[in-house]
Short mmCIF file of C-alpha atoms and ligand atoms in Angstrom, two decimals:
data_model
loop_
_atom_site.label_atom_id
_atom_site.label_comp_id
_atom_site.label_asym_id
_atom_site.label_seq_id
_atom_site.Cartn_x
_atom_site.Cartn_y
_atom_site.Cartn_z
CA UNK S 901 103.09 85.71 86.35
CA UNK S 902 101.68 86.60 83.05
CA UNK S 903 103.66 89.36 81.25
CA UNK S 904 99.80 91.30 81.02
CA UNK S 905 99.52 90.97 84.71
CA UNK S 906 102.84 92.66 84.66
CA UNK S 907 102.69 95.29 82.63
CA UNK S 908 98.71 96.19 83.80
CA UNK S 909 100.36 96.65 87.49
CA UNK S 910 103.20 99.02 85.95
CA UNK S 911 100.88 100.83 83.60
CA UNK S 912 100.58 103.55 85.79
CA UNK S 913 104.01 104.49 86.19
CA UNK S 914 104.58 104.10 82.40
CA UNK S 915 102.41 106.83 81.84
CA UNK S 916 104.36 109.70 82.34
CA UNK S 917 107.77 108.59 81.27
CA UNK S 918 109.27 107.34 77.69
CA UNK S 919 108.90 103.72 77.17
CA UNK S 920 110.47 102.16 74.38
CA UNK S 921 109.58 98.16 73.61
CA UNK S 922 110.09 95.54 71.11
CA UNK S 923 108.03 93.93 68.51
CA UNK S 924 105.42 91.50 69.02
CA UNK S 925 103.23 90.20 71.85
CA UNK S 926 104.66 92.84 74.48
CA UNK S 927 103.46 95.55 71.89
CA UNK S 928 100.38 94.30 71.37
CA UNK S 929 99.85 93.63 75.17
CA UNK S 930 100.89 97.37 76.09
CA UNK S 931 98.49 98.44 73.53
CA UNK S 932 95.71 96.65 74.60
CA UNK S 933 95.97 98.51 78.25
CA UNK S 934 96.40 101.94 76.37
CA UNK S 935 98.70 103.27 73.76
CA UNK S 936 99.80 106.56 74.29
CA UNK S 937 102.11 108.92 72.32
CA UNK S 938 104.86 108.25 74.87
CA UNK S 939 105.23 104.75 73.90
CA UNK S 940 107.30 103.31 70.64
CA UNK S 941 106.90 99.82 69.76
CA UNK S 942 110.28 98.70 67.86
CA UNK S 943 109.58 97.31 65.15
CA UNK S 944 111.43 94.68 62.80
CA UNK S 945 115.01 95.52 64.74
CA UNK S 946 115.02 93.12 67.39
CA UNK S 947 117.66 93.14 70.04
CA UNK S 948 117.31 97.30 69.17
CA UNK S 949 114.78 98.39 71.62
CA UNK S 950 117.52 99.11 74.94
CA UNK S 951 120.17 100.71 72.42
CA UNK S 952 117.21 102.99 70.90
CA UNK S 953 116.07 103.68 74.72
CA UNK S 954 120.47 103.66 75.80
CA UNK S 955 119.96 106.84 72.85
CA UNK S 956 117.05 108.57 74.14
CA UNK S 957 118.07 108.06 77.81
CA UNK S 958 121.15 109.74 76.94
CA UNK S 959 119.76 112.72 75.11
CA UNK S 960 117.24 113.37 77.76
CA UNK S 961 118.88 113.13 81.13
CA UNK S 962 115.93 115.04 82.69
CA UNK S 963 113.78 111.92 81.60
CA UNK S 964 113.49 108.83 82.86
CA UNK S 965 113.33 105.79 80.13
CA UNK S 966 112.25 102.24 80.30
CA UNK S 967 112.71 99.68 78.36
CA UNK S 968 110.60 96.74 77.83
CA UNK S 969 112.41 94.00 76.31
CA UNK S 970 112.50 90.13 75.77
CA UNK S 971 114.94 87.44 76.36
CA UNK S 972 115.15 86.35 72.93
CA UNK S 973 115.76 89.98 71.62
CA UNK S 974 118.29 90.74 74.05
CA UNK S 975 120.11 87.24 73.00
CA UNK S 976 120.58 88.64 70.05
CA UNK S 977 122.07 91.88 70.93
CA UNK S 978 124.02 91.09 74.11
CA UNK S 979 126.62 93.51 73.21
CA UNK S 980 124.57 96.28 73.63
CA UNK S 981 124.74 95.33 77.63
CA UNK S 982 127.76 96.09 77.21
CA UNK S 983 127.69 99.47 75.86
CA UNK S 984 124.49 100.58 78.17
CA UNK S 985 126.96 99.78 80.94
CA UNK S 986 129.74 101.32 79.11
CA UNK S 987 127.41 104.93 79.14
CA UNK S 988 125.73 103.73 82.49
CA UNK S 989 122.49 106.08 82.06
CA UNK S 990 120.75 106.96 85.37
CA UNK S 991 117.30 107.29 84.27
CA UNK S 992 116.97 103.94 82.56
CA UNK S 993 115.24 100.61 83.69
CA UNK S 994 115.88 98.16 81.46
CA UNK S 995 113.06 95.20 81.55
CA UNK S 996 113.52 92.07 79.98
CA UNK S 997 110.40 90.26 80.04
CA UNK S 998 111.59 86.57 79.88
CA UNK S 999 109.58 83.93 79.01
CA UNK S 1000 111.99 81.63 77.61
CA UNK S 1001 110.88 81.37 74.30
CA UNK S 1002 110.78 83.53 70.81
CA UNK S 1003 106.64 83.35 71.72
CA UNK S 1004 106.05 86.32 68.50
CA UNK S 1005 107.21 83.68 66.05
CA UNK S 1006 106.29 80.10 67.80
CA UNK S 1007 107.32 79.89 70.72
CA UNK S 1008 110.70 78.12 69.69
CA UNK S 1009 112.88 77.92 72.97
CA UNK S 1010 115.48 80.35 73.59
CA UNK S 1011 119.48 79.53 75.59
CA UNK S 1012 117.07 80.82 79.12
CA UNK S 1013 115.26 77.88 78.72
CA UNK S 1014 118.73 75.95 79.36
CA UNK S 1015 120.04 77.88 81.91
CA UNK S 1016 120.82 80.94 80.48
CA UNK S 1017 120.97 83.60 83.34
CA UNK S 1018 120.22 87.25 81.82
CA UNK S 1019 120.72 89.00 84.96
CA UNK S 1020 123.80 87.22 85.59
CA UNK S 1021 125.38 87.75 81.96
CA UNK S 1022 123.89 92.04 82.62
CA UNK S 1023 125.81 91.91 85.82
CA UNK S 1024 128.91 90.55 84.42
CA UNK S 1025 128.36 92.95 81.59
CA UNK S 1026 128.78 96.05 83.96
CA UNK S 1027 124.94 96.76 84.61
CA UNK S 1028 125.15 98.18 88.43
CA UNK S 1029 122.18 96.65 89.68
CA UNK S 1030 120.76 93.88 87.69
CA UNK S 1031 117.99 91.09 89.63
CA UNK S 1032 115.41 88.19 88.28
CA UNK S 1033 111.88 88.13 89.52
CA UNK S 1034 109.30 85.42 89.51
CA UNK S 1035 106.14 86.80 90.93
CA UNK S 1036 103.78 90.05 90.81
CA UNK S 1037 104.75 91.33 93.75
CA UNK S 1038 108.64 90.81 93.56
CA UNK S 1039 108.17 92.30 90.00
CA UNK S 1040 106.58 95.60 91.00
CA UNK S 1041 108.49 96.51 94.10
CA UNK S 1042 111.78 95.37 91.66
CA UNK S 1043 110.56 98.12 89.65
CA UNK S 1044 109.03 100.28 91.73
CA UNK S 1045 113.18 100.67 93.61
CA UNK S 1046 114.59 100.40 90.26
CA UNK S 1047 112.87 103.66 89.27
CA UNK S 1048 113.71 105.69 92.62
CA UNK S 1049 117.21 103.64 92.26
CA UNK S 1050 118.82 106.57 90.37
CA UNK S 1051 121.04 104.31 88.52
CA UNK S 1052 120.93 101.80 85.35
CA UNK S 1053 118.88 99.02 86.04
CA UNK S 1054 118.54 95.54 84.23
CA UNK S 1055 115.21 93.45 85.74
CA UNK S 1056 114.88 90.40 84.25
CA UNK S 1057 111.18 89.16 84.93
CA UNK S 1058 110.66 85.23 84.47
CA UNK S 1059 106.82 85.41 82.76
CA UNK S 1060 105.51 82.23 81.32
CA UNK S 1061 104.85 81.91 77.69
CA UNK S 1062 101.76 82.72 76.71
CA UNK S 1063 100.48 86.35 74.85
CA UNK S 1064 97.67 87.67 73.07
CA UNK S 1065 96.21 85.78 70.03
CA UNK S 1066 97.28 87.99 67.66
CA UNK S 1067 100.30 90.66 66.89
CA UNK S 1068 98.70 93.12 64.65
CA UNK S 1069 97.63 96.24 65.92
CA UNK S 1070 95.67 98.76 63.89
CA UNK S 1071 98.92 101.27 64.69
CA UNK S 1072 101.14 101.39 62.04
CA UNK S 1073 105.33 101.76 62.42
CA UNK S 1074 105.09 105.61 60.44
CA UNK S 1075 102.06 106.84 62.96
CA UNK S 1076 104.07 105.37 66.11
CA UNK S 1077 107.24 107.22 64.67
CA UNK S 1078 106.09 110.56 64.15
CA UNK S 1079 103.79 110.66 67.24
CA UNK S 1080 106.38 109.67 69.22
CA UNK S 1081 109.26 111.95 67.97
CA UNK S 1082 106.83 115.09 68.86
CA UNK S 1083 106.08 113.59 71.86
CA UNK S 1084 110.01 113.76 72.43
CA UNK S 1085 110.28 117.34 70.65
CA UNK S 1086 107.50 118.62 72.63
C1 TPP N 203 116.64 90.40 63.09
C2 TPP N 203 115.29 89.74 63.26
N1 TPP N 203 115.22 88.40 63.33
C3 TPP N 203 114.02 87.81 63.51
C4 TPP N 203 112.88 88.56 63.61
C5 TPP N 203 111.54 87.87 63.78
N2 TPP N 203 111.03 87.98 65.15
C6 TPP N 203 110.13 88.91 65.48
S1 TPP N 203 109.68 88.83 67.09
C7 TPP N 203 110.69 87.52 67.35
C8 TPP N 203 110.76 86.87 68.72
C9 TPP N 203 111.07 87.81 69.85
O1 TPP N 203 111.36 87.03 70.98
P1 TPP N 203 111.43 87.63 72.42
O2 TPP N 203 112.28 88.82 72.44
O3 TPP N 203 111.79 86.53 73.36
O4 TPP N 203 109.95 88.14 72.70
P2 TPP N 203 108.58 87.27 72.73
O5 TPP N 203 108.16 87.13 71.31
O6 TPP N 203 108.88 85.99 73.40
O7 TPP N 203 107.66 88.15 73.49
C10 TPP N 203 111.38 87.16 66.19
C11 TPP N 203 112.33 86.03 66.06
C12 TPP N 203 113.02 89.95 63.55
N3 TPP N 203 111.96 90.74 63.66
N4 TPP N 203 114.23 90.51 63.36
#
C-alpha cells in the first residue's frame, strides 16, 4: 500500500472532521487530493503533530480529530503516547503512517525498519486500542471502526517508502495557521 492510496480512500471521511498532520511528503500528498481549511500541516515540529491534535481533541470534545503521523516523527516524541493515553481522548484516531524510513529527508532508515513495533510500544504506552495494517482494505475498515470506536485509537499503517517528488507546496505555514484557527473558531 502506498500512503496516497491510503489517504485517497480516507479522503472522504477527512472532510468533515479536524485533521492535523506532519511535515513533509504526507502534507504534500493530502494536498494534492484537496486542501481544505480543516486541515493543518505541522510544520518544522516533528514528533508535534498527535500532542497538537491530543490539544485540540481535548478542547473540542464535540469533534472528532485525526491525526496523521509518521514513524519517524513519532520516534522522536514517544512520550507523548504516553500522555495521549494519560488524557485518553475519545474522539481521536491517531495514524501513524509507517514506512520505515525518514522518506522527507532521504529516506534514512528508522528503529521500524529493525523491528521496532509502534503499535506494540502505543499499547504498552496505555493507548486502548492500538493495531498495524498492511493492506488497503485492512487499512480502511481499521479506520473506518476506529472512528465509530468511541475511544483513542493508535493505527499504525505499514506503507512502503515512496512519496511525491517534491515537498513544497504553494501553502505557506502563516496561511495554514490562520485558516485553520477560524476554521476552529468558527
Ligand atoms: C526536530 C526536527 N528534526 C528534524 C527535522 C527534519 N525532518 C523533517 S521531515 C523529517 C522526516 C520525517 O519522517 P517520518 O515521520 O517517518 O515521515 P516521512 O518523511 O517518512 O513521511 C525530518 C527528519 C525536523 N523538521 N525537525
Amino acid at each position: 500500500m502506498t500512503r496516497l492510496e491510503a489517504l485517497q480512500r480516507i479522503y472522504p471521511q477527512l472532510e468533515q472532521r479536524i485533521v492535523v498532520t506532519i511535515m513533509g511528503a504526507v502534507a504534500a500528498e493530502l494536498q494534492s487530493i484537496g486542501h481544505r481549511p480543516n486541515f493543518f500541516y505541522l510544520q518544522h515540529a516533528m514528533g508535534l503533530a498527535s500532542s497538537m491534535g491530543l490539544g485540540i481533541a481535548l478542547s473540542k470534545p464535540d469533534r472528532q480529530v485525526v491525526v496523521l503521523d509518521g514513524d519517524g516523527s513519532i520516534l522522536m516524541n514517544l512520550g507523548g503516547l504516553t500522555t495521549l493515553a494519560r488524557y485518553r481522548p475519545k474522539n481521536l484516531v491517531h495514524v501513524v503512517f509507517d514506512n520505515e524510513s525518514l522518506l522527507s529527508v532521504g529516506g534514512f532508515p528508522t528503529a521500524t525498519s529493525t523491528g521496532s513495533d509502534l503499535a506494540g510500544i502505543a499499547a504498552a504506552a496505555g493507548v486502548p486500542r492500538t493495531g498495524t495494517v498492511t493492506t488497503l482494505d485492512e487499512f480502511a475498515g481499521a479506520f473506518d471502526a476506529a472512528l465509530g470506536a468511541g475511544d483513542l485509537t493508535t493505527l499504525v499503517a505499514k506503507v512502503e517508502a515512496r512519496g511525491p517528488s517534491g515537498y513544497v507546496t504553494d501553502l505557506s505555514l502563516l496561511e495554514n495557521r490562520f485558516q485553520f484557527q477560524r476554521y476552529l473558531r468558527s
